[in-house]
Short mmCIF file of C-alpha atoms and ligand atoms in Angstrom, two decimals:
data_model
loop_
_atom_site.label_atom_id
_atom_site.label_comp_id
_atom_site.label_asym_id
_atom_site.label_seq_id
_atom_site.Cartn_x
_atom_site.Cartn_y
_atom_site.Cartn_z
CA MET A 1 -1.53 72.98 -70.63
CA SER A 2 -3.37 69.74 -70.65
CA TRP A 3 -4.37 67.86 -73.72
CA ASP A 4 -6.17 65.16 -71.72
CA THR A 5 -8.98 67.64 -71.89
CA ILE A 6 -9.68 66.64 -75.43
CA ILE A 7 -10.14 63.03 -74.47
CA THR A 8 -12.66 64.03 -71.89
CA PHE A 9 -14.38 66.25 -74.43
CA MET A 10 -14.72 63.35 -76.81
CA ARG A 11 -16.02 60.98 -74.18
CA VAL A 12 -18.49 63.50 -72.89
CA SER A 13 -19.66 64.16 -76.41
CA SER A 14 -20.65 60.56 -76.76
CA LEU A 15 -23.48 61.20 -74.35
CA SER A 16 -26.14 63.51 -75.53
CA GLY A 17 -28.89 65.62 -74.04
CA SER A 18 -30.38 64.30 -70.87
CA ALA A 19 -28.12 61.26 -70.77
CA MET A 20 -25.18 63.62 -70.49
CA ALA A 21 -26.87 65.67 -67.82
CA LEU A 22 -27.64 62.56 -65.81
CA ALA A 23 -24.19 61.17 -66.15
CA PHE A 24 -22.65 64.23 -64.58
CA LEU A 25 -25.36 65.31 -62.22
CA GLN A 26 -24.02 63.52 -59.21
CA SER A 27 -20.36 64.02 -59.83
CA PRO A 28 -19.91 67.01 -62.08
CA THR A 29 -16.18 67.22 -61.59
CA SER A 30 -15.21 63.56 -61.32
CA ALA A 31 -13.37 63.81 -58.01
CA LYS A 32 -10.70 61.17 -57.77
CA ALA A 33 -8.47 62.52 -55.03
CA GLU A 34 -7.20 59.06 -54.14
CA GLU A 35 -5.94 58.59 -57.68
CA GLU A 36 -3.78 61.73 -57.61
CA PRO A 37 -0.12 61.05 -56.81
CA ILE A 38 -0.08 64.09 -54.48
CA LEU A 39 -2.32 65.71 -51.88
CA SER A 40 -5.48 66.95 -53.58
CA LEU A 41 -5.81 70.73 -54.12
CA SER A 42 -9.38 70.59 -55.45
CA THR A 43 -11.97 67.90 -56.00
CA ASP A 44 -12.05 69.26 -59.56
CA SER A 45 -9.11 67.52 -61.22
CA ALA A 46 -8.61 70.38 -63.71
CA PHE A 47 -8.49 72.95 -60.92
CA HIS A 48 -6.20 70.66 -58.92
CA PHE A 49 -3.75 70.72 -61.81
CA GLU A 50 -3.98 74.48 -62.42
CA VAL A 51 -3.47 75.29 -58.74
CA LEU A 52 -0.45 72.98 -58.75
CA VAL A 53 1.00 74.88 -61.72
CA SER A 54 0.65 78.14 -59.77
CA LEU A 55 2.25 76.63 -56.67
CA GLY A 56 5.08 75.26 -58.80
CA GLU A 57 6.02 78.72 -60.02
CA ALA A 58 6.72 79.77 -56.40
CA LEU A 59 10.05 77.97 -56.53
CA TYR A 60 11.33 80.45 -59.10
CA GLY A 61 9.73 83.59 -57.72
CA GLY A 62 6.41 83.49 -59.57
CA SER A 63 4.02 83.09 -56.64
CA ASP A 64 3.84 82.43 -52.93
CA LEU A 65 2.51 79.15 -51.55
CA ALA A 66 0.02 80.09 -48.83
CA PRO A 67 -1.60 82.91 -50.83
CA VAL A 68 -2.19 80.47 -53.72
CA LEU A 69 -3.58 77.84 -51.35
CA GLY A 70 -5.75 80.57 -49.81
CA ALA A 71 -7.15 81.47 -53.23
CA ALA A 72 -7.70 77.77 -53.96
CA LYS A 73 -9.83 77.53 -50.84
CA ASN A 74 -12.30 80.02 -52.35
CA ILE A 75 -12.68 78.19 -55.66
CA THR A 76 -15.85 76.18 -56.24
CA PRO A 77 -15.20 72.98 -58.21
CA GLY A 78 -16.58 73.27 -61.72
CA ASP A 79 -17.14 77.04 -61.44
CA PHE A 80 -14.85 78.95 -63.85
CA GLU A 81 -16.13 82.26 -62.57
CA SER A 82 -15.06 81.42 -59.02
CA PHE A 83 -11.62 80.35 -60.22
CA SER A 84 -11.17 83.68 -61.97
CA GLN A 85 -12.57 85.68 -59.04
CA ALA A 86 -10.28 83.99 -56.49
CA PHE A 87 -7.20 84.79 -58.54
CA GLN A 88 -8.38 88.30 -59.44
CA GLN A 89 -8.73 89.10 -55.75
CA LEU A 90 -5.26 87.77 -55.02
CA ALA A 91 -3.82 89.56 -58.06
CA TYR A 92 -5.22 92.99 -57.19
CA LYS A 93 -4.21 92.60 -53.54
CA THR A 94 -0.69 91.66 -54.57
CA LYS A 95 -0.59 94.56 -57.03
CA ASP A 96 -1.44 96.94 -54.14
CA GLN A 97 1.38 95.43 -52.12
CA ALA A 98 3.76 95.90 -55.03
CA GLN A 99 2.83 99.57 -55.31
CA ASP A 100 3.47 99.98 -51.58
CA GLU A 101 6.82 98.26 -51.95
CA GLU A 102 7.84 100.78 -54.58
CA ALA A 103 7.56 103.61 -52.03
CA ASN A 104 10.50 102.23 -50.03
CA TYR A 105 12.37 100.97 -53.01
CA ASP A 106 13.96 97.57 -52.59
CA PRO A 107 14.36 96.01 -56.02
CA VAL A 108 14.05 92.45 -54.68
CA ASN A 109 10.81 93.22 -52.83
CA VAL A 110 9.43 95.06 -55.81
CA GLY A 111 10.39 92.39 -58.32
CA GLU A 112 9.02 89.48 -56.31
CA THR A 113 5.73 91.19 -55.61
CA TRP A 114 5.13 92.27 -59.21
CA PHE A 115 6.10 88.86 -60.58
CA SER A 116 3.60 87.18 -58.24
CA ALA A 117 0.88 89.67 -59.17
CA ALA A 118 1.55 88.90 -62.85
CA THR A 119 1.20 85.15 -62.26
CA TYR A 120 -2.11 85.65 -60.44
CA PHE A 121 -3.47 87.84 -63.28
CA ARG A 122 -2.57 85.08 -65.76
CA ARG A 123 -4.37 82.51 -63.60
CA ALA A 124 -7.42 84.78 -63.37
CA ASP A 125 -7.58 84.81 -67.18
CA PHE A 126 -7.10 81.08 -67.64
CA TYR A 127 -10.72 79.89 -67.74
CA LEU A 128 -12.23 82.87 -69.56
CA HIS A 129 -11.68 81.98 -73.22
CA ASN A 130 -15.09 80.41 -73.78
CA ASN A 131 -16.49 83.90 -74.39
CA TRP A 132 -14.33 85.98 -76.71
CA THR A 133 -16.18 89.20 -76.01
CA ASN A 134 -15.47 89.09 -72.28
CA PRO A 135 -13.44 92.30 -71.77
CA LEU A 136 -11.50 90.65 -68.92
CA ILE A 137 -9.59 88.62 -71.53
CA ASN A 138 -7.74 91.80 -72.43
CA THR A 139 -7.86 93.80 -69.21
CA LEU A 140 -6.42 91.01 -67.06
CA TRP A 141 -3.77 90.38 -69.70
CA ASP A 142 -2.77 94.03 -69.79
CA GLU A 143 -2.44 93.87 -66.00
CA GLN A 144 -0.26 90.76 -66.18
CA THR A 145 1.96 92.31 -68.83
CA LYS A 146 2.46 95.55 -66.91
CA ALA A 147 3.11 93.68 -63.67
CA PHE A 148 5.56 91.31 -65.34
CA ASP A 149 7.40 94.21 -66.96
CA LYS A 150 7.90 95.79 -63.54
CA GLY A 151 9.37 92.48 -62.41
CA LEU A 152 11.62 92.35 -65.48
CA SER A 153 13.00 95.82 -64.90
CA SER A 154 13.83 95.00 -61.27
CA LEU A 155 16.17 92.18 -62.25
CA PRO A 156 19.94 92.74 -61.80
CA ILE A 157 20.16 92.48 -65.59
CA PRO A 158 16.67 93.54 -66.70
CA GLY A 159 14.86 91.23 -69.08
CA LYS A 160 14.26 92.97 -72.39
CA ARG A 161 11.03 92.73 -74.38
CA LEU A 162 11.51 92.37 -78.13
CA GLN A 163 9.25 92.39 -81.15
CA ILE A 164 10.98 90.33 -83.81
CA PRO A 165 9.53 90.54 -87.31
CA ALA A 166 8.67 87.27 -89.06
CA ASP A 167 7.33 86.97 -92.63
CA ASN A 168 3.84 88.37 -92.07
CA PHE A 169 3.53 88.57 -88.30
CA THR A 170 5.62 89.65 -85.33
CA VAL A 171 7.12 87.32 -82.74
CA GLU A 172 6.88 88.55 -79.15
CA ALA A 173 10.03 87.69 -77.21
CA ILE A 174 11.95 88.44 -74.02
CA TRP A 175 15.73 88.32 -73.83
CA TYR A 176 17.47 87.38 -70.55
CA GLU A 177 21.17 87.34 -69.73
CA PRO A 178 22.73 85.67 -66.69
CA ILE A 179 24.81 87.51 -64.12
CA PRO A 180 28.43 86.72 -65.08
CA HIS A 181 28.92 83.34 -63.58
CA LEU A 182 30.31 82.90 -60.10
CA TYR A 183 31.63 79.38 -60.29
CA LYS A 184 31.99 78.64 -63.97
CA ASN A 185 34.96 80.28 -65.57
CA GLN A 186 32.93 81.46 -68.47
CA THR A 187 34.13 82.94 -71.67
CA SER A 188 32.02 85.77 -73.03
CA LYS A 189 29.93 83.48 -75.25
CA ARG A 190 27.36 81.37 -73.48
CA PRO A 191 24.92 78.58 -74.23
CA THR A 192 21.44 79.87 -75.10
CA LEU A 193 17.95 78.42 -74.68
CA ILE A 194 15.11 79.43 -76.97
CA LEU A 195 11.89 78.62 -75.09
CA GLY A 196 8.31 78.38 -76.30
CA ASN A 197 5.13 77.32 -74.57
CA GLY A 198 2.19 75.25 -75.88
CA TYR A 199 -1.58 75.23 -76.07
CA ASP A 200 -2.19 77.90 -73.43
CA GLY A 201 0.94 78.91 -71.51
CA ALA A 202 2.51 82.37 -71.74
CA GLN A 203 6.16 83.20 -72.26
CA GLU A 204 5.96 84.86 -68.85
CA ASP A 205 5.25 81.45 -67.29
CA LEU A 206 8.45 80.12 -68.82
CA TYR A 207 10.45 82.60 -66.75
CA HIS A 208 9.19 80.90 -63.56
CA THR A 209 9.52 77.34 -64.82
CA VAL A 210 12.82 77.18 -66.71
CA VAL A 211 14.44 80.61 -67.26
CA VAL A 212 15.39 81.31 -63.62
CA ALA A 213 17.00 77.87 -63.46
CA ALA A 214 18.80 78.45 -66.76
CA LEU A 215 20.16 81.87 -65.72
CA ALA A 216 21.47 80.33 -62.50
CA ARG A 217 23.41 77.86 -64.65
CA GLY A 218 24.90 80.61 -66.79
CA TRP A 219 22.63 80.34 -69.84
CA ASN A 220 21.16 83.13 -71.93
CA CYS A 221 17.44 82.72 -72.58
CA LEU A 222 15.10 83.93 -75.27
CA THR A 223 11.43 83.17 -74.54
CA TYR A 224 8.96 83.80 -77.33
CA GLU A 225 5.35 83.66 -78.43
CA GLY A 226 4.17 83.01 -81.96
CA PRO A 227 0.69 82.84 -83.52
CA GLY A 228 -1.79 81.11 -81.17
CA HIS A 229 0.19 82.06 -78.06
CA PRO A 230 -1.45 84.47 -75.59
CA THR A 231 -0.07 87.86 -76.58
CA VAL A 232 0.17 87.27 -80.34
CA ARG A 233 -3.35 85.83 -80.30
CA ARG A 234 -4.60 88.99 -78.62
CA LYS A 235 -2.53 91.68 -80.35
CA GLN A 236 -2.37 90.25 -83.87
CA ASN A 237 -5.52 88.12 -83.88
CA LEU A 238 -3.57 85.08 -85.11
CA GLY A 239 -4.16 81.43 -84.27
CA PHE A 240 -1.59 78.61 -84.40
CA ILE A 241 0.25 77.88 -87.64
CA PRO A 242 1.80 74.45 -88.27
CA ASP A 243 4.96 75.57 -90.10
CA TRP A 244 6.62 76.75 -86.92
CA GLU A 245 10.04 77.39 -88.44
CA ARG A 246 8.47 80.66 -89.60
CA VAL A 247 8.47 81.62 -85.91
CA VAL A 248 11.80 80.19 -84.77
CA THR A 249 14.08 81.02 -87.72
CA PRO A 250 13.74 84.81 -87.18
CA LEU A 251 14.71 84.20 -83.53
CA VAL A 252 17.87 82.33 -84.52
CA ASP A 253 18.68 85.13 -86.98
CA TYR A 254 18.28 87.64 -84.16
CA LEU A 255 20.51 85.70 -81.75
CA LEU A 256 23.31 85.13 -84.23
CA LYS A 257 23.24 88.69 -85.52
CA ASP A 258 22.22 91.00 -82.67
CA ARG A 259 23.55 88.91 -79.78
CA SER A 260 26.59 87.34 -81.39
CA ASN A 261 28.86 88.82 -78.72
CA VAL A 262 27.31 86.63 -75.99
CA VAL A 263 25.68 83.74 -77.88
CA ASP A 264 27.75 80.62 -78.53
CA LYS A 265 26.41 79.54 -81.92
CA ASP A 266 27.34 75.91 -81.21
CA LYS A 267 25.20 75.80 -78.06
CA LEU A 268 21.75 76.82 -79.18
CA ALA A 269 19.01 74.69 -77.60
CA LEU A 270 15.31 74.85 -78.47
CA PHE A 271 12.74 74.00 -75.78
CA GLY A 272 9.01 73.29 -76.33
CA PHE A 273 6.50 72.75 -73.52
CA SER A 274 3.34 70.62 -73.95
CA PHE A 275 1.85 71.20 -77.43
CA GLY A 276 5.08 73.16 -77.92
CA GLY A 277 6.62 69.68 -78.22
CA TYR A 278 5.13 69.61 -81.70
CA LEU A 279 6.08 73.23 -82.44
CA ALA A 280 9.73 72.83 -81.42
CA ALA A 281 10.12 69.55 -83.35
CA ARG A 282 8.73 71.16 -86.47
CA ALA A 283 11.01 74.19 -86.16
CA ALA A 284 14.11 72.07 -85.48
CA ALA A 285 13.45 69.96 -88.57
CA PHE A 286 13.65 73.06 -90.74
CA GLU A 287 16.18 75.15 -88.78
CA PRO A 288 19.63 73.50 -88.95
CA ARG A 289 21.33 76.07 -86.72
CA ILE A 290 19.72 74.58 -83.58
CA SER A 291 22.24 72.38 -81.66
CA ALA A 292 19.87 70.45 -79.36
CA VAL A 293 16.12 70.12 -78.85
CA VAL A 294 14.01 69.50 -75.73
CA LEU A 295 10.47 68.23 -76.34
CA ASP A 296 8.49 68.23 -73.10
CA GLY A 297 6.52 66.18 -74.12
CA GLY A 298 6.94 64.39 -77.33
CA VAL A 299 4.03 64.91 -79.71
CA TRP A 300 3.68 62.54 -82.66
CA ASP A 301 0.29 63.41 -84.13
CA SER A 302 -2.16 65.76 -82.43
CA PHE A 303 -5.26 64.54 -84.23
CA GLU A 304 -4.39 60.84 -83.95
CA ALA A 305 -4.05 61.29 -80.21
CA PHE A 306 -7.71 62.03 -79.74
CA SER A 307 -9.63 60.82 -82.78
CA PRO A 308 -9.97 57.29 -81.30
CA ASN A 309 -11.85 58.91 -78.43
CA LEU A 310 -14.57 60.39 -80.59
CA SER A 311 -17.86 58.67 -79.95
CA PRO A 312 -19.00 56.67 -83.02
CA GLU A 313 -21.73 59.25 -83.63
CA LEU A 314 -19.38 62.21 -83.48
CA LYS A 315 -16.73 60.40 -85.50
CA GLU A 316 -19.32 59.78 -88.17
CA LEU A 317 -20.38 63.44 -88.20
CA PHE A 318 -16.77 64.50 -88.35
CA ASP A 319 -15.70 62.07 -91.07
CA ALA A 320 -18.77 62.94 -93.13
CA GLY A 321 -17.79 66.58 -92.83
CA ASN A 322 -21.07 67.41 -91.13
CA LYS A 323 -19.75 70.62 -89.71
CA GLU A 324 -23.07 72.05 -88.65
CA ALA A 325 -24.14 69.12 -86.48
CA PHE A 326 -20.66 68.62 -85.07
CA ASP A 327 -20.37 72.31 -84.17
CA GLU A 328 -23.74 72.27 -82.47
CA ALA A 329 -22.77 69.29 -80.32
CA GLY A 330 -19.40 70.86 -79.51
CA ARG A 331 -20.70 74.32 -78.67
CA GLY A 332 -23.33 72.78 -76.43
CA LEU A 333 -20.57 71.53 -74.15
CA LEU A 334 -18.88 74.89 -73.59
CA ASP A 335 -21.27 76.43 -71.11
CA ASN A 336 -22.74 73.28 -69.65
CA PRO A 337 -21.75 73.19 -65.97
CA LEU A 338 -22.40 69.46 -65.94
CA VAL A 339 -19.51 68.85 -68.32
CA PRO A 340 -16.14 68.40 -66.56
CA SER A 341 -14.02 71.55 -66.37
CA GLN A 342 -11.17 69.89 -68.22
CA ALA A 343 -13.37 69.16 -71.23
CA ARG A 344 -15.03 72.55 -71.39
CA TRP A 345 -11.75 74.38 -70.99
CA GLY A 346 -9.89 72.20 -73.50
CA LEU A 347 -12.38 72.81 -76.25
CA ALA A 348 -12.79 76.53 -75.51
CA GLN A 349 -9.04 77.06 -75.33
CA GLY A 350 -8.45 75.11 -78.55
CA MET A 351 -11.01 77.18 -80.45
CA TRP A 352 -9.56 80.40 -79.07
CA ALA A 353 -5.90 79.51 -79.70
CA PHE A 354 -6.59 78.21 -83.21
CA ASN A 355 -8.74 81.30 -83.74
CA THR A 356 -11.95 79.61 -84.83
CA GLN A 357 -15.48 79.69 -83.44
CA SER A 358 -16.06 76.23 -84.88
CA PRO A 359 -15.22 73.03 -82.94
CA PHE A 360 -15.16 71.24 -86.30
CA ASN A 361 -12.61 73.62 -87.79
CA PHE A 362 -10.51 73.40 -84.66
CA LEU A 363 -10.33 69.59 -84.85
CA GLN A 364 -9.74 69.73 -88.57
CA ALA A 365 -6.86 72.16 -88.05
CA THR A 366 -5.10 69.85 -85.58
CA LYS A 367 -4.55 67.30 -88.38
CA LYS A 368 -1.72 69.46 -89.61
CA TYR A 369 0.15 69.15 -86.31
CA ALA A 370 1.92 65.83 -86.82
CA VAL A 371 5.65 65.19 -87.07
CA LYS A 372 5.91 61.97 -89.05
CA ASP A 373 6.63 63.63 -92.39
CA PHE A 374 9.63 65.63 -91.20
CA ILE A 375 10.86 64.33 -87.83
CA THR A 376 13.85 62.52 -89.38
CA GLN A 377 15.06 65.84 -90.80
CA ILE A 378 16.20 66.68 -87.26
CA LYS A 379 19.93 65.93 -87.14
CA VAL A 380 20.80 67.04 -83.60
CA PRO A 381 20.29 65.43 -80.17
CA VAL A 382 16.69 65.49 -78.90
CA PHE A 383 15.47 65.09 -75.32
CA VAL A 384 11.93 63.70 -75.23
CA ALA A 385 10.10 63.96 -71.91
CA ASP A 386 7.27 61.63 -71.03
CA ALA A 387 5.17 61.84 -67.87
CA GLU A 388 3.46 59.00 -66.06
CA SER A 389 0.26 60.99 -65.43
CA GLU A 390 0.26 62.49 -68.92
CA GLY A 391 -2.69 60.54 -70.24
CA PHE A 392 -3.22 62.25 -73.53
CA PHE A 393 -0.01 61.73 -75.43
CA SER A 394 0.40 58.28 -74.06
CA GLY A 395 2.65 56.34 -76.39
CA GLN A 396 3.55 59.39 -78.48
CA PRO A 397 6.86 60.37 -76.80
CA GLN A 398 8.02 56.79 -77.46
CA MET A 399 7.05 57.13 -81.14
CA VAL A 400 9.06 60.33 -81.44
CA LYS A 401 12.00 58.61 -79.77
CA ASP A 402 11.74 55.56 -82.03
CA ALA A 403 11.65 57.68 -85.19
CA LEU A 404 14.76 59.54 -84.10
CA GLY A 405 16.62 56.44 -82.88
CA ASP A 406 19.96 57.12 -81.18
CA LEU A 407 19.60 60.88 -81.64
CA ALA A 408 16.87 60.93 -79.00
CA THR A 409 16.84 60.31 -75.26
CA LEU A 410 13.45 59.43 -73.75
CA TYR A 411 12.97 60.25 -70.07
CA THR A 412 9.81 59.44 -68.12
CA PHE A 413 8.96 61.55 -65.06
CA LYS A 414 7.15 59.34 -62.56
CA GLY A 415 4.92 59.48 -59.48
CA ALA A 416 4.56 62.92 -57.92
CA GLU A 417 6.88 64.34 -60.60
CA GLY A 418 4.83 62.77 -63.34
CA TYR A 419 2.24 65.43 -64.09
CA HIS A 420 1.97 66.96 -67.54
CA CYS A 421 5.00 69.25 -68.04
CA GLN A 422 6.21 68.30 -64.54
CA ALA A 423 3.78 70.74 -62.94
CA GLY A 424 4.92 71.37 -59.37
CA ALA A 425 8.25 69.61 -60.00
CA PHE A 426 10.11 72.16 -62.12
CA SER A 427 13.31 71.67 -60.14
CA SER A 428 13.28 67.99 -61.15
CA LEU A 429 12.62 68.94 -64.75
CA ASN A 430 15.51 71.40 -64.80
CA ARG A 431 18.00 69.08 -63.11
CA VAL A 432 17.28 66.30 -65.58
CA MET A 433 17.18 68.61 -68.60
CA PHE A 434 20.36 70.55 -67.87
CA GLY A 435 22.15 67.30 -67.00
CA TRP A 436 21.28 66.05 -70.48
CA LEU A 437 22.16 69.36 -72.20
CA ASN A 438 25.58 69.37 -70.49
CA LYS A 439 26.22 65.91 -71.90
CA VAL A 440 25.18 66.52 -75.51
CA LEU A 441 26.44 70.05 -76.15
CA PRO A 442 30.08 70.60 -77.12
CA LYS A 443 32.36 71.04 -74.08
C1 NAG B 1 -19.97 87.23 -73.16
O1 NAG B 1 -19.47 88.35 -72.47
C2 NAG B 1 -20.15 89.54 -72.78
C3 NAG B 1 -19.42 90.68 -72.11
O2 NAG B 1 -19.20 90.41 -70.75
C4 NAG B 1 -21.60 89.41 -72.35
O3 NAG B 1 -22.30 90.59 -72.66
C5 NAG B 1 -22.23 88.23 -73.05
O4 NAG B 1 -23.53 88.02 -72.57
C6 NAG B 1 -21.41 86.99 -72.84
N1 NAG B 1 -21.93 85.93 -73.68
C7 NAG B 1 -22.28 84.74 -73.20
C8 NAG B 1 -22.78 83.75 -74.21
O5 NAG B 1 -22.21 84.47 -72.03
C1 NAG B 2 1.07 84.70 -94.13
O1 NAG B 2 1.85 83.91 -95.02
C2 NAG B 2 1.43 82.56 -95.09
C3 NAG B 2 2.44 81.80 -95.91
O2 NAG B 2 2.87 82.53 -97.01
C4 NAG B 2 0.01 82.49 -95.64
O3 NAG B 2 -0.41 81.15 -95.70
C5 NAG B 2 -0.89 83.28 -94.72
O4 NAG B 2 -2.19 83.32 -95.23
C6 NAG B 2 -0.38 84.70 -94.53
N1 NAG B 2 -1.16 85.33 -93.51
C7 NAG B 2 -1.51 86.59 -93.56
C8 NAG B 2 -2.28 87.10 -92.37
O5 NAG B 2 -1.20 87.32 -94.47
C1 NAG B 3 39.67 81.31 -64.78
O1 NAG B 3 40.40 81.62 -65.95
C2 NAG B 3 41.55 82.42 -65.72
C3 NAG B 3 42.14 82.82 -67.06
O2 NAG B 3 42.13 81.77 -67.98
C4 NAG B 3 42.52 81.61 -64.83
O3 NAG B 3 43.66 82.39 -64.54
C5 NAG B 3 41.81 81.26 -63.52
O4 NAG B 3 42.63 80.42 -62.73
C6 NAG B 3 40.50 80.52 -63.79
N1 NAG B 3 39.74 80.34 -62.56
C7 NAG B 3 39.19 79.19 -62.22
C8 NAG B 3 38.44 79.20 -60.91
O5 NAG B 3 39.26 78.18 -62.89
#
């Protein structure tokens, strides 16, 4: 989720060899508990954030608080293996519980338990992408998918997995419909959210961050994954592509054709989380049938956000196109336990999601993920979220807002609600976002 990782990567890269080792020997995980706006969940700031994400999903049935805090207690700061182990243990234990629940069938029990197991399997996978041949990358994901599907089928109106063909790949999606609304006197056609994640999140996570809240408000939801996203990356071996309308346009076609009986074509909102703030902006610029856009957060230029943080030496290697030397320096960081977790993970995840073994090629690829050439082609209202503890995109949500002028509303989440993507404060996110959507969409 977090792009601040890249900053750290760049700063770390400015130290080399023994200087780097020395710099991190005493404080490998840069504990700054007193600087966090909430109670610290790990002295490793990356783990603190990831545990908070898992806790946050409890609100919408994706986890349970004490079990997550119990797993967190067994995680060693800086140790990816221990993070994975702690969540694997919790995941398999929860899976056993879910199987027991099935014996005395209660759909609510069964659904909650399987959904939690699925979340824990996703967490167990999170730090494993630095080694592509690790079989757990696929086995844990298969477990999460099967567990999540059990959860989906236990819903009063089961979520439906879809494979939607795009030009030369397939979009993975899940369609959700709300229970006919209790307090709104709803006509048969409803507003619909199309939701995509970013650098690392799964469409399954979106169910426990926004979809449950949207269904409660009477919205249809279509979550999706395109190239670079977890399941498409695994099943189709595809990394991110910049021209994201190739992913979203087939989804809009699907909604307006196959779901036209329940989809109000004038209330079609597109949501992008994290790096998905770039993806959604790009798609909306080239897909005029979208009625409103939510960018959480606003991404102006992915490469510009971190290139100033390259050390002079690395910048020189990069600008000179010295791929070999740059790759060597980058790869050296991946397995070095003295490098902060955030930095190691950010680089490993970027290489994996962009489908390249080369740090140089990964950075080069991010140059294509900038909105300045097309952002003004968006002609519908845009909600741009900023977050006080964001760090990485600092200044960029404002640039997106400024380019869009009166079409855009910029909202900054602050204090304890101000983590990247409002981790742990998804209720706040949803209240603010749906308040805005109610205002801008036709009555
Ligand atoms: C990657 O994982 C595979 C399979 O577990 C293992 O054999 C290999 O040694 C690992 N590579 C590295 C560099 O750790
Ligand atoms: C898919 O199509 C795009 C655009 O036409 C092209 O750039 C890309 O190489 C194609 N990918 C594959 C896997 O065929
Ligand atoms: C809902 O709509 C029906 C038909 O238009 C109307 O008779 C009824 O009073 C409405 N109910 C509420 C709670 O507004």
